[in-house]
PDB file of C-alpha atoms in Angstrom:
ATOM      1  CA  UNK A   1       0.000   0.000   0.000  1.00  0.00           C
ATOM      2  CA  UNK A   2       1.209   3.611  -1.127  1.00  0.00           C
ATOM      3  CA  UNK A   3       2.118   5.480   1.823  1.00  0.00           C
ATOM      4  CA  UNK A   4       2.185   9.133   2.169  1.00  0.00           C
ATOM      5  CA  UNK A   5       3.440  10.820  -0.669  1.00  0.00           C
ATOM      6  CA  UNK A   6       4.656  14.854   0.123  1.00  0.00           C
ATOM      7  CA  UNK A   7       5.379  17.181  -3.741  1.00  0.00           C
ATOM      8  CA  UNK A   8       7.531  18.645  -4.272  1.00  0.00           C
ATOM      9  CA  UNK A   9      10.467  16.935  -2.652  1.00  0.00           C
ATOM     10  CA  UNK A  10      12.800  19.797  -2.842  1.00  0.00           C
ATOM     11  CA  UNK A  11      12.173  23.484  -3.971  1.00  0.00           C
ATOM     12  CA  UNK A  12      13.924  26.896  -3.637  1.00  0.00           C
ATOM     13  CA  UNK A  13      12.181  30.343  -3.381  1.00  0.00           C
ATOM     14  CA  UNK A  14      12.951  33.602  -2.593  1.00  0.00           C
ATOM     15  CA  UNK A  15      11.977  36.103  -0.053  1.00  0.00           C
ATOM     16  CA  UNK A  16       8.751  37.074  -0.870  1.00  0.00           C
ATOM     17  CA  UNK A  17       7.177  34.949  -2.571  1.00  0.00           C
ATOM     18  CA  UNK A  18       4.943  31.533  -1.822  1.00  0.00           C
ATOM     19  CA  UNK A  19       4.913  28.503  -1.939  1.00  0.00           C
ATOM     20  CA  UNK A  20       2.219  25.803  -1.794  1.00  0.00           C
ATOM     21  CA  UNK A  21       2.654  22.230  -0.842  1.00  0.00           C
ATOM     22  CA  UNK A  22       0.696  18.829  -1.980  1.00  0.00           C
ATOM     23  CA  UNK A  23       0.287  15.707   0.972  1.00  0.00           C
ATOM     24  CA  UNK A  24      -1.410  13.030  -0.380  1.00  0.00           C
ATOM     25  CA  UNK A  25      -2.498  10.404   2.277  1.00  0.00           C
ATOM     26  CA  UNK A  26      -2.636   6.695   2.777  1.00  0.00           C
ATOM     27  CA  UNK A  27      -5.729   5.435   1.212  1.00  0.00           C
ATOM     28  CA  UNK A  28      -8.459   5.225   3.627  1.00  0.00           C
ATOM     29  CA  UNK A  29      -6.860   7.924   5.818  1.00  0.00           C
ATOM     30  CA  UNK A  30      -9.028  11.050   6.329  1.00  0.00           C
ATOM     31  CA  UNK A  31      -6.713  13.159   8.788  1.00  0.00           C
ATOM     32  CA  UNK A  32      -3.746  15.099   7.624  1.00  0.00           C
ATOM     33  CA  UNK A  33      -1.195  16.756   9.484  1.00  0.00           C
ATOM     34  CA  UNK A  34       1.215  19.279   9.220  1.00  0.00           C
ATOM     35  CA  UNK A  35       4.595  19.485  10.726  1.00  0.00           C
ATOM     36  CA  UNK A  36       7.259  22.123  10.336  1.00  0.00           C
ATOM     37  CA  UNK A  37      10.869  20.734  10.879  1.00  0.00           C
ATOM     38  CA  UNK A  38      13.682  22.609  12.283  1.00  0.00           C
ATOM     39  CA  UNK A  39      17.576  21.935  13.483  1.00  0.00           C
ATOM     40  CA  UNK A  40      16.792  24.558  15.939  1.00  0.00           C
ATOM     41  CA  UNK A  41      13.006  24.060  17.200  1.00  0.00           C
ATOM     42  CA  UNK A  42      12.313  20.393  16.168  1.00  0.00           C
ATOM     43  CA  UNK A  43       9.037  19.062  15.219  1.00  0.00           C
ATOM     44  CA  UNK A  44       6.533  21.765  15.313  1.00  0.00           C
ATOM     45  CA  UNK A  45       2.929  21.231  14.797  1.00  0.00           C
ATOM     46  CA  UNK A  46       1.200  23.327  12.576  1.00  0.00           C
ATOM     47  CA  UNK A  47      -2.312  22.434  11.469  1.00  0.00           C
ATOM     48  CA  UNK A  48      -4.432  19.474  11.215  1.00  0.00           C
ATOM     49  CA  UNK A  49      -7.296  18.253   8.872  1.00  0.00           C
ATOM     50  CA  UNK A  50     -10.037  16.199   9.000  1.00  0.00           C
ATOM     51  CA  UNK A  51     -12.950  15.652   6.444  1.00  0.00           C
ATOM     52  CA  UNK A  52     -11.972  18.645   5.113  1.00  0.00           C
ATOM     53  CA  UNK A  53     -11.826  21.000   7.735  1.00  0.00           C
ATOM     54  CA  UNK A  54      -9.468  22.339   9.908  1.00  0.00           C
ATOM     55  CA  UNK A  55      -9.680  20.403  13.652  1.00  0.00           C
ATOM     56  CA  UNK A  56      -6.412  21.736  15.129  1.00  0.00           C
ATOM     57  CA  UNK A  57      -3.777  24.540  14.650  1.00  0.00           C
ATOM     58  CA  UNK A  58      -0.564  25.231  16.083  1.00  0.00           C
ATOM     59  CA  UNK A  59       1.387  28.967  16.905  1.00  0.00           C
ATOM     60  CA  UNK A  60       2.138  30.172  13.638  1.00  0.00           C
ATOM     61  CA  UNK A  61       1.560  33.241  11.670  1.00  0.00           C
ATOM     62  CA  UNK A  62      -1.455  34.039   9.315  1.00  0.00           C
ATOM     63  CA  UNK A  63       0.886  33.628   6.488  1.00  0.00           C
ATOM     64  CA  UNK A  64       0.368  29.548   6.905  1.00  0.00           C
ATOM     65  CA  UNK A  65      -2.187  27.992   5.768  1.00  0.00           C
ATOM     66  CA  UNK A  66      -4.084  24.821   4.379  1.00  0.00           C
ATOM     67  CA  UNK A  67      -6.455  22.797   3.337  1.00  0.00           C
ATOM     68  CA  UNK A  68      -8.117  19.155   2.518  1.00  0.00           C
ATOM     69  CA  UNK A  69      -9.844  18.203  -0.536  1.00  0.00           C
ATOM     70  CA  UNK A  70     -12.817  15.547  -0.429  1.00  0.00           C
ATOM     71  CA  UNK A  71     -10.244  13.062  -1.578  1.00  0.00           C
ATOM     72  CA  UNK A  72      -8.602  13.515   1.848  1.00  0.00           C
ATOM     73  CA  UNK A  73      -5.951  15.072  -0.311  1.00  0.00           C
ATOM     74  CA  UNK A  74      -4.137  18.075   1.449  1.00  0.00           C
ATOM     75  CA  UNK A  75      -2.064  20.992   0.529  1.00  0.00           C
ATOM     76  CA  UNK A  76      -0.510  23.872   2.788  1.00  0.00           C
ATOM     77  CA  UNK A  77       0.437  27.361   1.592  1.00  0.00           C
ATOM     78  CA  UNK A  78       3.209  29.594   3.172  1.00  0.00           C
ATOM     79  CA  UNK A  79       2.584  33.236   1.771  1.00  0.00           C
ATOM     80  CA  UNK A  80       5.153  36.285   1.778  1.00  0.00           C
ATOM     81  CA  UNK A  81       8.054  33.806   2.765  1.00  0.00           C
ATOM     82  CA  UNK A  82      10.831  34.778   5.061  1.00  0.00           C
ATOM     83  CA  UNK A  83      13.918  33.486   5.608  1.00  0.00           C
ATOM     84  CA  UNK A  84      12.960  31.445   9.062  1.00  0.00           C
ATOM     85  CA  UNK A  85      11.046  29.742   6.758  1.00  0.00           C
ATOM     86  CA  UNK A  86      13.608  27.087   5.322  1.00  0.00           C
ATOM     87  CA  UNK A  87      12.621  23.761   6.740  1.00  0.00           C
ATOM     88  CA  UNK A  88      11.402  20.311   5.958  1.00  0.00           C
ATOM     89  CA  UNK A  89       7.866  20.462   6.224  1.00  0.00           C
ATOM     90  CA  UNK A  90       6.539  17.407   6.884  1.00  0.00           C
ATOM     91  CA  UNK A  91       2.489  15.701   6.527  1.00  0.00           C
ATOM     92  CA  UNK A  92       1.454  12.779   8.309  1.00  0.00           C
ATOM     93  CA  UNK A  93      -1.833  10.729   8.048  1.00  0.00           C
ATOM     94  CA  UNK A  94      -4.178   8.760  10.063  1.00  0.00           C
ATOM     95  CA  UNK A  95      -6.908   7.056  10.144  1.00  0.00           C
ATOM     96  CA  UNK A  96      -8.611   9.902  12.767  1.00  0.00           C
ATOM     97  CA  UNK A  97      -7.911  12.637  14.811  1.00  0.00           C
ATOM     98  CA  UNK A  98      -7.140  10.788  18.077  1.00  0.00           C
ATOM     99  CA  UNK A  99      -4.166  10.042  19.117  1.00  0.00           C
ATOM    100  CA  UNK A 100      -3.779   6.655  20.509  1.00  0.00           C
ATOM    101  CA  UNK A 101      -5.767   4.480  18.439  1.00  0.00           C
ATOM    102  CA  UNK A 102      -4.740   5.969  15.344  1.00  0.00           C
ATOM    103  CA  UNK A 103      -1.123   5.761  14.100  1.00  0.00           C
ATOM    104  CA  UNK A 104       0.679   9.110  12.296  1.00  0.00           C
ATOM    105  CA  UNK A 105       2.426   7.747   9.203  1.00  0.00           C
ATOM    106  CA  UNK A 106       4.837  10.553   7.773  1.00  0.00           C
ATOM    107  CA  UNK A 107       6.058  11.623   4.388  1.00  0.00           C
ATOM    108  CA  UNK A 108       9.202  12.149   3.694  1.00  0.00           C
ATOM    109  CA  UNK A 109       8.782  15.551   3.541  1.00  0.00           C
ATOM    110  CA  UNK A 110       8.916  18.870   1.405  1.00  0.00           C
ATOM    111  CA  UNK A 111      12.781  20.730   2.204  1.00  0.00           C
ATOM    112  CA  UNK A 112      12.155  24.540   1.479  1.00  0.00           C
ATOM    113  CA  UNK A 113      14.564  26.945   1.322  1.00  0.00           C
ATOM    114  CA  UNK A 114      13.967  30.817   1.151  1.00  0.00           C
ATOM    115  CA  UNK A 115      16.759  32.825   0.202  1.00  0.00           C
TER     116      UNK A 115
ATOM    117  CA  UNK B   1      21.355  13.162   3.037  1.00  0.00           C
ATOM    118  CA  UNK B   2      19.159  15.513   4.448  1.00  0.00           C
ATOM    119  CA  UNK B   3      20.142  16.729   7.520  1.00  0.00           C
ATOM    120  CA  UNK B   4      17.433  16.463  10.247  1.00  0.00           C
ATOM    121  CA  UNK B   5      19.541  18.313  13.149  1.00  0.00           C
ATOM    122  CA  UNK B   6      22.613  19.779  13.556  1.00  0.00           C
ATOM    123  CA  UNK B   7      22.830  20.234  17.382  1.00  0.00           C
ATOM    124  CA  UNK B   8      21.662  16.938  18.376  1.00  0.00           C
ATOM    125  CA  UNK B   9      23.284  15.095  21.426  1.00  0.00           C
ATOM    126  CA  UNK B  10      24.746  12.025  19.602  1.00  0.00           C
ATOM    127  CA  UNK B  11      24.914   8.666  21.136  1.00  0.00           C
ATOM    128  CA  UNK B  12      27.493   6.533  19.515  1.00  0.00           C
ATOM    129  CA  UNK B  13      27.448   2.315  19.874  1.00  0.00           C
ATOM    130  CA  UNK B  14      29.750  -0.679  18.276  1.00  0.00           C
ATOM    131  CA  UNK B  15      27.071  -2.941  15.994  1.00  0.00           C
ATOM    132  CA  UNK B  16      26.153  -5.994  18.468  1.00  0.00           C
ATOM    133  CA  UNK B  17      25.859  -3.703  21.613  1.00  0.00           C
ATOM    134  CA  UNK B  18      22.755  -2.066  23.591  1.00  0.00           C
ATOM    135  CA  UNK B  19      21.476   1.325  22.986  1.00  0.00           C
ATOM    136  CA  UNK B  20      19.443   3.578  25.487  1.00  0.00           C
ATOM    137  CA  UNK B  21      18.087   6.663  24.316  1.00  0.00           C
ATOM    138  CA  UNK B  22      16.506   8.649  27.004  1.00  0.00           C
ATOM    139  CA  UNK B  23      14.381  11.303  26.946  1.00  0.00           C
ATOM    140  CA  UNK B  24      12.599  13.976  29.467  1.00  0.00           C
ATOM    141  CA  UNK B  25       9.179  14.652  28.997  1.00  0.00           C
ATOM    142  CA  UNK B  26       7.396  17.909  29.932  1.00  0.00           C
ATOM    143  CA  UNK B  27       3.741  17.649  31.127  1.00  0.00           C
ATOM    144  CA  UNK B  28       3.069  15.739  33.806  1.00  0.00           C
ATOM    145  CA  UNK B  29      -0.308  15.180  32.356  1.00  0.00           C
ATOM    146  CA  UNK B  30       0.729  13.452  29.635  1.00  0.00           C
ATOM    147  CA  UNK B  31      -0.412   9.602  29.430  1.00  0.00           C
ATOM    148  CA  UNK B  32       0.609   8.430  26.121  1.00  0.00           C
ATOM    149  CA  UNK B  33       4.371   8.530  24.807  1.00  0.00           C
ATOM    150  CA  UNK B  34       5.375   7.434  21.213  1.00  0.00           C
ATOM    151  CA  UNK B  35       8.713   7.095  19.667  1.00  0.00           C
ATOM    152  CA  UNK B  36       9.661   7.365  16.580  1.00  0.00           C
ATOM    153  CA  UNK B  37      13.066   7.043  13.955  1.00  0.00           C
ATOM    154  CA  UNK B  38      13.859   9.335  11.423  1.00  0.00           C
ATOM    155  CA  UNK B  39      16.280   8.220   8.807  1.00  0.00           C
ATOM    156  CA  UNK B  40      18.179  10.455   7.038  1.00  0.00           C
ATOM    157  CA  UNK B  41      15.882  11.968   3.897  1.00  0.00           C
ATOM    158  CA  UNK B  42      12.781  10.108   5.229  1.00  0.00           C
ATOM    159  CA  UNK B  43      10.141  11.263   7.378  1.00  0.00           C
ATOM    160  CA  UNK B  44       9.699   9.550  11.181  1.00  0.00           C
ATOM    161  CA  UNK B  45       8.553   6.227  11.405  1.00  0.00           C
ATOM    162  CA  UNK B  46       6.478   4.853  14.250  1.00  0.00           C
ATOM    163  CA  UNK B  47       8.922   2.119  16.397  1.00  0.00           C
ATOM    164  CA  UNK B  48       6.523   1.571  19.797  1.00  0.00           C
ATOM    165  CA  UNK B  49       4.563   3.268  22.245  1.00  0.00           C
ATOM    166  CA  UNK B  50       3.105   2.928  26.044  1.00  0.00           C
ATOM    167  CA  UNK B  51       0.379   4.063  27.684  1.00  0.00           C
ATOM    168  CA  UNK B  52       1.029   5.901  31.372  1.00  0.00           C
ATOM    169  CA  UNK B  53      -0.602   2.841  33.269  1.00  0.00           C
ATOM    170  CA  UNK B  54       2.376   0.691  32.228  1.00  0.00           C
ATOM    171  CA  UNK B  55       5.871   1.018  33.132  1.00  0.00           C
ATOM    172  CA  UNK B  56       7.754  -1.038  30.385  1.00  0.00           C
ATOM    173  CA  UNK B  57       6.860  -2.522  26.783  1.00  0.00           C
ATOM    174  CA  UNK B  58       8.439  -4.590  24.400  1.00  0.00           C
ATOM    175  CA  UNK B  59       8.568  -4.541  20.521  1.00  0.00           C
ATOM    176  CA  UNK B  60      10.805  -6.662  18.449  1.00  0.00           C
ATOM    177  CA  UNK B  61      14.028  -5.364  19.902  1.00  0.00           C
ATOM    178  CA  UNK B  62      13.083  -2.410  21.130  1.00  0.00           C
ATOM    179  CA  UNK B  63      11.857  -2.025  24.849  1.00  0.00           C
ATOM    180  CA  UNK B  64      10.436   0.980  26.045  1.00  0.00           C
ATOM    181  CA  UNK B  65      10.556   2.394  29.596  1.00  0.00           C
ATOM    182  CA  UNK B  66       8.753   5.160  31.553  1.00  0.00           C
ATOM    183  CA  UNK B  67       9.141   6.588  34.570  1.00  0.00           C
ATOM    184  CA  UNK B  68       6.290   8.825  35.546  1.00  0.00           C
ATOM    185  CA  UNK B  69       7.818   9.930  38.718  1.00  0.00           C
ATOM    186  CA  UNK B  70      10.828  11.671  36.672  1.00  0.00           C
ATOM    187  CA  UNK B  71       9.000  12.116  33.395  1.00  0.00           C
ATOM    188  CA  UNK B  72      11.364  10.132  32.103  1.00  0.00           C
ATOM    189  CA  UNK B  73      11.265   7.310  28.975  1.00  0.00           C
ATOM    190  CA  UNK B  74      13.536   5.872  27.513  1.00  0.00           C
ATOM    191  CA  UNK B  75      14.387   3.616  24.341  1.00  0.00           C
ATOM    192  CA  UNK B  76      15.732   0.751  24.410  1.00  0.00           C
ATOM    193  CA  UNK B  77      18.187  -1.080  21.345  1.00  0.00           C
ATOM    194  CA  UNK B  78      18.919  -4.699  21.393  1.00  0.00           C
ATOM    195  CA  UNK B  79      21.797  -5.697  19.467  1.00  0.00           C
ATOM    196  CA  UNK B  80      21.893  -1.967  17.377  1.00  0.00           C
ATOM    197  CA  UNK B  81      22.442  -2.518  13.516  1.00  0.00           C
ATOM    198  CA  UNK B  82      23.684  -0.406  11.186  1.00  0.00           C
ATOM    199  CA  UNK B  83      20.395   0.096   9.905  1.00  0.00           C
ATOM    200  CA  UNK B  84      19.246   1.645  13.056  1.00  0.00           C
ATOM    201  CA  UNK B  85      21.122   4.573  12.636  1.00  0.00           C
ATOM    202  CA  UNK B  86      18.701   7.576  12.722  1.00  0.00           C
ATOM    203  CA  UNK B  87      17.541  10.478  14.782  1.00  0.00           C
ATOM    204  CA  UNK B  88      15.288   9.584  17.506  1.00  0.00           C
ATOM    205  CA  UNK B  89      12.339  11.437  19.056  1.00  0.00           C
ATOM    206  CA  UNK B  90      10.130  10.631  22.085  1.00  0.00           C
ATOM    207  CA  UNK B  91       6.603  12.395  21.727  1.00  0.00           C
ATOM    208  CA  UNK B  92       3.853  13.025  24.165  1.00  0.00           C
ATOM    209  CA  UNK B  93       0.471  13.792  24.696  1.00  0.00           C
ATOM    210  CA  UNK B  94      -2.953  13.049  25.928  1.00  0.00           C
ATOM    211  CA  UNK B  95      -4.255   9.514  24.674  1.00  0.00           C
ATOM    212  CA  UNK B  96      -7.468   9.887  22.869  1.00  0.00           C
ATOM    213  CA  UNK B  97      -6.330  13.780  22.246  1.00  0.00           C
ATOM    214  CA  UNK B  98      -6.004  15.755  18.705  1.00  0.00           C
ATOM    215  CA  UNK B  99      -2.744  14.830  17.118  1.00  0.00           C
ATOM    216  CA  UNK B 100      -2.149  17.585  16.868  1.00  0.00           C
ATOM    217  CA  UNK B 101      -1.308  18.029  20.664  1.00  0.00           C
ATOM    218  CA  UNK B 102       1.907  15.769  20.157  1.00  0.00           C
ATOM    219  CA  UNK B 103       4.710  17.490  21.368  1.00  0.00           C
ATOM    220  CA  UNK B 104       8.049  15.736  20.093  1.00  0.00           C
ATOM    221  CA  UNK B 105      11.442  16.095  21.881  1.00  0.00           C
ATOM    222  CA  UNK B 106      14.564  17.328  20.130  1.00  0.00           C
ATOM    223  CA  UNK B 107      15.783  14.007  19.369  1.00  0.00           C
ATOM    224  CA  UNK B 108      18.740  11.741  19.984  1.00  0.00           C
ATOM    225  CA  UNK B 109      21.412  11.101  16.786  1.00  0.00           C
ATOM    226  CA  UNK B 110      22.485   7.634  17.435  1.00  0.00           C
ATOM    227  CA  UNK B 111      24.840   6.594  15.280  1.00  0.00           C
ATOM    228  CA  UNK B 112      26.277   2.810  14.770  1.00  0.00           C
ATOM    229  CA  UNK B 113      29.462   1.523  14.246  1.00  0.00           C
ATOM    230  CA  UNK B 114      30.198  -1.616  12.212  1.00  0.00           C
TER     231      UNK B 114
END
């Protein structure tokens, strides 16, 4: 079985600009997550979807954003990038929202880097 | 490969031997821990978890360890292989809670020597 696929895998952009990034799930998954990846802050959470709407969101700016398509499919959007922004930004899936009974299965991630 | 962190404490074994990777939790109401492996260009990868009304669970060479008076868990490696080279995180939350609650630790480079 497919498991989460993250596009692109790699991509460069300048101050500025945006960027949007494509999480597909596991089949039969219906929550996304969003993680932002850091040397210097780690794993940060940054939003979660379910059934198409947004359940759970972390401390970040308005500039992030996302959303889910019917097909479970999810994208996020970073707008007027900054520098801090370079990281691996990573989507997970799950069966559900809770933790516990439900398993987070990453991607391998999307590595932005603003310059 | 990617690099996942640069600052990470580093834990350094012989192929064959034990590893322990410990980590310090910070809520004390916390009752479900998770660790996971991160390979170098790969995202993490679920390796075992335990619940707060247990004190110790086993996985296929891996045995985890908490310590709820401390906040402490740790990970334990039987007979490390190459192939377990990776960054390690411990992550907690509330069981049952959003995912979106889990709040990972910095991680723990261990890295294996043939």
């Amino acid at each position: 079985k497919a498991g989460v696929t993250q596009t692109p895998r790699y991509l460069i952009k300048t101050r500025g600009q945006q960027v949007t990034l494509s999480c597909s799930p596991i089949s039969g998954h219906r929550s996304v997550s969003w993680y932002q990846q850091t040397p210097g802050q780690g794993l940060q959470f940054l939003f979660e979807y379910f059934s198409e709407t947004q359940r759970n969101k972390g401390n970040f700016p308005g500039r992030f954003s996302g959303r889910q398509f019917s097909n479970s499919r999810s994208e996020m959007n970073v707008s007027t990038l900054e520098l801090g922004d370079s990281a691996l930004y990573l989507c997970a899936s799950s069966l559900a929202i809770s933790a516990g009974a439900n398993v987070l299965t990453f991607g391998a991630g999307s590595r932005l880097t603003v310059l | 490969g990617e690099s996942v962190g640069l600052h990470l404490p580093t834990l350094s074994v012989q192929e064959g031997d034990n590893s322990i990777i410990n980590c310090a939790y910070s809520n004390s109401a916390s009752d479900y821990f998770i660790w996971y492996k991160q390979e170098s260009g790969k995202g993490p990868q679920f390796i075992i978890d335990i619940r707060s009304n247990m004190d110790k669970r086993q996985g296929q060479r891996v045995t985890v360890l908490l310590n709820k008076t401390v906040k402490h868990l740790s990970l334990q490696i039987a007979a490390t292989q190459p192939g377990d080279s990776a960054v390690y995180f411990c992550a907690e939350t509330s069981y049952g809670g959003s995912q979106g609650n889990l709040i990972f630790g910095k991680g723990t480079k261990l890295s294996v020597k043939p």
